[in-house]
Coordinates of C-alpha atoms in Angstrom, one line a residue:
Chain A
M1295 CA 119.7 37.0 30.2
N1296 CA 117.4 35.8 32.9
S1297 CA 118.1 32.1 33.6
G1298 CA 115.4 31.8 36.2
S1299 CA 117.8 31.8 39.1
C1300 CA 117.5 34.5 41.8
S1301 CA 119.8 37.4 41.4
S1302 CA 122.0 37.9 44.4
L1303 CA 120.5 40.7 46.6
M1304 CA 124.0 41.9 47.5
D1305 CA 124.9 42.6 43.9
V1306 CA 121.8 44.6 42.9
G1307 CA 122.1 48.3 43.8
Y1308 CA 119.1 50.4 44.7
D1309 CA 119.1 52.7 41.7
H1310 CA 116.3 55.0 40.7
H1311 CA 117.5 55.6 37.2
H1312 CA 118.5 52.1 36.0
H1313 CA 115.8 50.4 34.1
H1314 CA 115.8 46.7 34.0
G1315 CA 113.1 46.8 31.4
H1316 CA 110.8 44.0 31.3
E1317 CA 112.9 42.1 33.8
E1318 CA 111.9 44.4 36.6
L1319 CA 108.8 43.3 38.4
H1320 CA 106.2 46.0 39.0
V1321 CA 104.5 45.1 42.3
L1322 CA 101.3 46.7 43.7
A1323 CA 101.6 46.4 47.5
V1324 CA 98.3 46.8 49.5
D1325 CA 98.3 47.3 53.2
D1326 CA 96.3 49.6 55.5
N1327 CA 99.2 49.8 58.1
L1328 CA 101.7 52.5 57.2
I1329 CA 104.6 50.8 58.8
D1330 CA 104.0 47.6 57.0
R1331 CA 103.6 49.5 53.8
K1332 CA 106.9 51.2 54.2
L1333 CA 108.5 47.8 55.1
V1334 CA 107.1 45.9 52.2
E1335 CA 108.0 48.7 49.8
K1336 CA 111.6 48.7 51.0
L1337 CA 111.9 44.9 50.9
L1338 CA 110.7 44.9 47.3
K1339 CA 112.8 47.8 46.2
I1340 CA 115.9 46.2 47.6
S1341 CA 115.0 43.2 45.5
S1342 CA 114.9 45.4 42.4
C1343 CA 111.2 45.7 42.0
K1344 CA 109.3 48.7 41.0
V1345 CA 106.6 49.4 43.7
T1346 CA 103.3 51.1 43.9
T1347 CA 101.6 51.1 47.3
A1348 CA 97.9 51.4 48.1
E1349 CA 96.4 51.8 51.6
N1350 CA 93.3 49.8 51.0
A1351 CA 91.7 47.5 48.4
I1352 CA 89.5 50.1 46.9
R1353 CA 92.5 52.3 46.0
A1354 CA 94.2 49.2 44.7
L1355 CA 91.3 48.4 42.4
E1356 CA 91.2 52.0 41.1
Y1357 CA 94.9 51.8 40.3
L1358 CA 94.2 48.6 38.3
G1359 CA 91.4 50.3 36.5
L1360 CA 88.7 48.3 38.2
G1361 CA 87.2 51.2 40.2
D1362 CA 83.5 51.7 40.7
Q1363 CA 83.3 54.0 37.7
N1364 CA 85.1 51.4 35.7
Q1365 CA 87.5 54.1 34.4
H1366 CA 89.8 52.7 31.7
I1367 CA 92.8 54.8 32.4
D1368 CA 94.7 55.1 29.1
T1369 CA 98.0 54.8 30.8
L1370 CA 97.3 51.2 31.8
A1371 CA 97.9 50.2 28.3
N1372 CA 101.4 51.5 28.7
N1373 CA 103.7 48.6 29.8
D1374 CA 105.3 50.7 32.4
L1375 CA 102.3 50.6 34.6
K1376 CA 101.3 47.0 34.0
V1377 CA 101.4 45.2 37.3
N1378 CA 103.3 41.9 37.5
L1379 CA 102.5 41.0 41.1
I1380 CA 100.0 42.1 43.7
I1381 CA 100.8 41.6 47.4
T1382 CA 98.2 42.3 49.8
D1383 CA 97.4 42.2 53.4
Y1384 CA 94.5 39.9 54.4
C1385 CA 93.0 42.0 57.2
M1386 CA 92.0 45.4 55.9
P1387 CA 88.9 47.6 56.8
G1388 CA 86.3 47.7 54.1
M1389 CA 87.3 45.1 51.5
T1390 CA 89.6 42.4 52.7
G1391 CA 92.6 41.1 50.8
F1392 CA 90.7 38.0 50.1
E1393 CA 87.9 39.9 48.5
L1394 CA 90.5 41.8 46.5
L1395 CA 92.0 38.5 45.3
K1396 CA 88.6 37.3 44.1
K1397 CA 87.9 40.4 42.2
V1398 CA 91.2 40.3 40.4
K1399 CA 90.7 36.6 39.6
Q1400 CA 87.4 37.2 38.1
E1401 CA 88.7 39.7 35.5
S1402 CA 88.9 38.7 31.9
S1403 CA 91.9 41.0 31.2
Y1404 CA 95.6 40.2 31.8
L1405 CA 94.9 40.9 35.5
K1406 CA 93.4 37.4 35.9
E1407 CA 97.0 36.0 35.3
V1408 CA 98.6 38.4 37.7
P1409 CA 99.9 36.5 40.8
V1410 CA 98.3 37.6 44.0
V1411 CA 100.2 37.0 47.2
I1412 CA 98.3 37.3 50.6
M1413 CA 100.1 38.5 53.8
S1414 CA 98.8 38.1 57.3
S1415 CA 100.1 38.4 60.8
E1416 CA 97.8 35.5 61.8
N1417 CA 98.6 31.9 60.9
I1418 CA 95.1 30.4 60.4
P1419 CA 95.1 27.3 58.2
T1420 CA 91.5 27.7 57.1
R1421 CA 92.3 31.2 56.0
I1422 CA 95.4 30.2 54.2
N1423 CA 93.6 27.3 52.4
K1424 CA 90.7 29.6 51.4
C1425 CA 93.1 32.1 49.9
L1426 CA 95.1 29.4 48.0
A1427 CA 91.8 27.7 46.8
S1428 CA 90.7 31.0 45.4
G1429 CA 93.8 31.4 43.3
A1430 CA 96.4 33.1 45.6
Q1431 CA 99.8 32.5 44.5
M1432 CA 101.4 32.3 47.9
F1433 CA 100.5 33.1 51.5
M1434 CA 103.2 34.9 53.5
Q1435 CA 103.4 35.3 57.3
K1436 CA 104.1 38.7 58.7
P1437 CA 106.3 40.3 59.7
L1438 CA 108.1 40.1 56.4
K1439 CA 111.8 39.5 56.2
L1440 CA 114.2 39.8 53.3
S1441 CA 114.4 36.1 53.0
D1442 CA 110.6 35.9 52.3
V1443 CA 111.0 38.3 49.4
E1444 CA 113.9 36.3 48.1
K1445 CA 111.7 33.1 48.2
L1446 CA 108.9 35.0 46.6
K1447 CA 111.0 36.2 43.7
C1448 CA 112.5 32.6 43.2
H1449 CA 108.9 31.2 43.2
L1450 CA 107.7 33.7 40.6
M1451 CA 110.7 33.4 38.4
N1452 CA 110.3 29.5 38.4
C1453 CA 106.6 29.9 37.6
R1454 CA 107.4 32.2 34.7
S1455 CA 110.0 30.0 32.9
Chain B
M996 CA 144.8 52.1 75.9
D997 CA 141.4 52.3 74.3
T998 CA 140.6 54.9 71.6
L999 CA 137.4 56.9 72.0
V1000 CA 136.0 55.1 68.9
A1001 CA 136.8 51.7 70.4
Q1002 CA 135.1 52.6 73.7
L1003 CA 132.0 54.0 71.9
Q1004 CA 131.8 50.8 69.8
R1005 CA 132.0 48.6 72.8
Q1006 CA 129.3 50.7 74.5
F1007 CA 127.1 50.4 71.4
R1008 CA 127.7 46.6 71.1
D1009 CA 126.9 46.0 74.9
Y1010 CA 123.8 48.3 74.8
T1011 CA 122.4 46.6 71.7
I1012 CA 122.9 43.2 73.1
S1013 CA 121.2 44.2 76.4
L1014 CA 118.1 45.5 74.5
Y1015 CA 117.8 42.2 72.9
H1016 CA 118.4 40.1 76.1
Q1017 CA 116.0 42.2 78.1
G1018 CA 113.3 41.6 75.5
F1019 CA 112.9 45.1 74.2
L1020 CA 113.8 44.1 70.7
D1021 CA 113.6 40.8 68.8
D1022 CA 115.1 39.5 65.5
Q1023 CA 112.7 41.6 63.4
F1024 CA 114.7 44.6 64.5
T1025 CA 117.7 42.8 63.0
E1026 CA 115.8 42.3 59.8
L1027 CA 115.1 46.1 59.7
K1028 CA 118.7 46.8 59.9
K1029 CA 119.5 44.6 57.0
L1030 CA 117.4 47.0 54.8
Q1031 CA 119.6 50.0 55.7
D1032 CA 122.3 50.7 53.1
E1033 CA 124.1 53.7 51.6
C1034 CA 121.1 54.6 49.6
S1035 CA 118.8 54.8 52.7
P1036 CA 121.2 55.2 55.7
D1037 CA 118.4 56.4 58.0
F1038 CA 115.9 53.8 57.2
V1039 CA 115.7 52.2 60.6
A1040 CA 115.4 55.6 62.3
E1041 CA 112.7 56.6 59.9
V1042 CA 110.6 53.5 60.3
V1043 CA 111.1 53.6 64.1
S1044 CA 110.0 57.2 64.2
L1045 CA 106.8 56.4 62.2
F1046 CA 106.2 53.6 64.6
F1047 CA 106.3 55.8 67.6
E1048 CA 104.0 58.4 66.0
D1049 CA 101.6 55.5 65.2
C1050 CA 101.8 54.4 68.9
E1051 CA 100.9 57.9 70.1
K1052 CA 98.0 58.1 67.7
L1053 CA 96.5 54.7 68.4
I1054 CA 96.9 55.1 72.1
G1055 CA 95.1 58.3 71.9
N1056 CA 92.3 56.6 70.0
M1057 CA 92.1 53.8 72.6
A1058 CA 92.1 56.3 75.5
R1059 CA 89.3 58.2 73.9
A1060 CA 87.2 55.1 73.4
L1061 CA 87.8 53.9 76.9
D1062 CA 86.8 57.2 78.2
Q1063 CA 83.3 56.8 77.0
T1064 CA 82.1 55.6 80.4
G1065 CA 79.3 53.1 80.1
N1066 CA 79.4 53.1 76.4
V1067 CA 82.9 51.8 75.4
D1068 CA 83.2 50.4 72.0
F1069 CA 85.5 47.5 72.6
N1070 CA 85.6 46.7 68.8
L1071 CA 87.1 50.0 68.3
V1072 CA 89.7 49.6 70.9
G1073 CA 90.4 46.1 69.6
S1074 CA 91.0 47.3 66.1
S1075 CA 93.5 49.9 67.4
V1076 CA 95.2 47.2 69.4
H1077 CA 95.4 45.0 66.2
Q1078 CA 97.0 47.8 64.4
L1079 CA 99.5 48.5 67.1
K1080 CA 100.3 44.7 67.3
G1081 CA 101.0 44.6 63.7
S1082 CA 103.3 47.7 63.7
S1083 CA 105.2 46.6 66.8
S1084 CA 105.6 43.1 65.3
S1085 CA 107.0 44.6 62.0
V1086 CA 109.7 46.7 63.7
G1087 CA 110.7 44.2 66.3
A1088 CA 109.3 46.0 69.4
K1089 CA 108.9 42.8 71.3
R1090 CA 107.6 44.0 74.7
V1091 CA 105.0 46.3 73.0
K1092 CA 103.8 43.5 70.9
G1093 CA 103.6 41.1 73.9
L1094 CA 101.4 43.7 75.8
C1095 CA 99.2 44.0 72.7
I1096 CA 98.4 40.4 72.9
T1097 CA 97.2 40.6 76.4
F1098 CA 95.4 43.8 75.6
K1099 CA 93.5 42.2 72.7
E1100 CA 92.4 39.5 75.0
C1101 CA 90.9 42.1 77.4
C1102 CA 89.1 43.7 74.4
D1103 CA 87.7 40.5 73.3
S1104 CA 86.4 39.7 76.7
Q1105 CA 85.3 43.3 77.2
N1106 CA 87.3 43.6 80.4
F1107 CA 87.3 47.3 81.1
E1108 CA 89.8 47.4 84.0
G1109 CA 92.1 45.0 82.0
C1110 CA 92.0 47.4 79.0
V1111 CA 92.8 50.4 81.1
R1112 CA 95.7 48.6 82.7
C1113 CA 97.0 47.4 79.4
L1114 CA 96.7 50.9 77.9
Q1115 CA 98.8 52.3 80.7
Q1116 CA 101.4 49.7 80.3
V1117 CA 101.6 50.0 76.5
D1118 CA 102.0 53.8 76.9
I1119 CA 104.9 53.3 79.4
E1120 CA 106.5 50.6 77.3
Y1121 CA 106.5 52.4 73.9
K1122 CA 108.0 55.6 75.6
S1123 CA 110.6 53.5 77.3
L1124 CA 111.6 51.8 74.0
K1125 CA 111.6 55.2 72.2
A1126 CA 114.1 56.6 74.9
K1127 CA 116.3 53.5 74.6
L1128 CA 116.4 53.6 70.8
Q1129 CA 117.2 57.3 71.0
D1130 CA 120.2 56.5 73.1
L1131 CA 121.2 53.8 70.7
F1132 CA 121.0 56.2 67.7
N1133 CA 123.0 58.8 69.6
L1134 CA 125.7 56.3 70.2
E1135 CA 125.8 55.5 66.5
Q1136 CA 126.1 59.3 65.8
Q1137 CA 128.9 59.6 68.3
I1138 CA 130.8 56.7 66.7
V1139 CA 130.5 58.3 63.2
Q1140 CA 131.5 61.7 64.4
A1141 CA 134.5 60.2 66.1
G1142 CA 135.5 58.8 62.7
G1143 CA 134.5 55.2 63.4
R1144 CA 132.2 52.6 61.8
I1145 CA 129.1 51.3 63.4
P1146 CA 129.9 47.6 64.3
Q1147 CA 127.7 44.8 63.2
V1148 CA 126.4 43.2 66.3
D1149 CA 125.5 39.5 66.1
I1150 CA 123.0 38.7 68.8

């Protein structure tokens, strides 16, 4: 059914109960700023993504089963919790988004192939290049707009097909 | 003869436009409105409310840090300013964001008087925006209660 084109955002309703099945992207959004977390969550939900948020990189790694204790949460084997995209802020206390990117990319599991998008309020070319060179799918300038998420989805759909 | 709804709608339109023209809001606020729909009719009000709570908390942190006479941790102040700059940018609070840029420069150069001045200005500015947005939301409510629809305002 998915021809690779973007679904119109106007057509897609925000519906808790309707499962798009494997077409629905499950996104892990990481940001230490509450307002930004709320914004990115809404942007993604409006674009019919399932969203899980984390307030820092450590929590994100724990969710992905890469926590310090290396817990292998059984439910991660369940497709419902598999993450299709990680979108993370660059500047975060403790572990940065860049460090999170590197940790995910050095995994041998399916996680290595999960696209990681870095967001930042600052437009620093060396930072952007560093992220892209380390395997980031895309770099997005904050503050995020609806059109940014539309572009992101198109980019990901094209990469998948 | 103008109906009550038409009058309220005109007031709402004029007030919205003035907020943008006077630089209180920028187009990121417009982006926020795009995310509001029947499923989340209060999205803007909710986010904005979280933002003002954040302002209060961060300003409190900065005030406390600046109060440590002779031992001010400018990095701490700077990181709170960074947070505030991010939030204000994300909600379209243009003036607050502008002040944060200046404030950050004062932190980076460890300019104590500059920081104190910026803190005062940021405090005044966020409270002023809070009052104005409250007026705007009240107008919306009045329109709806009078049986009208909230007009789409193109800036």
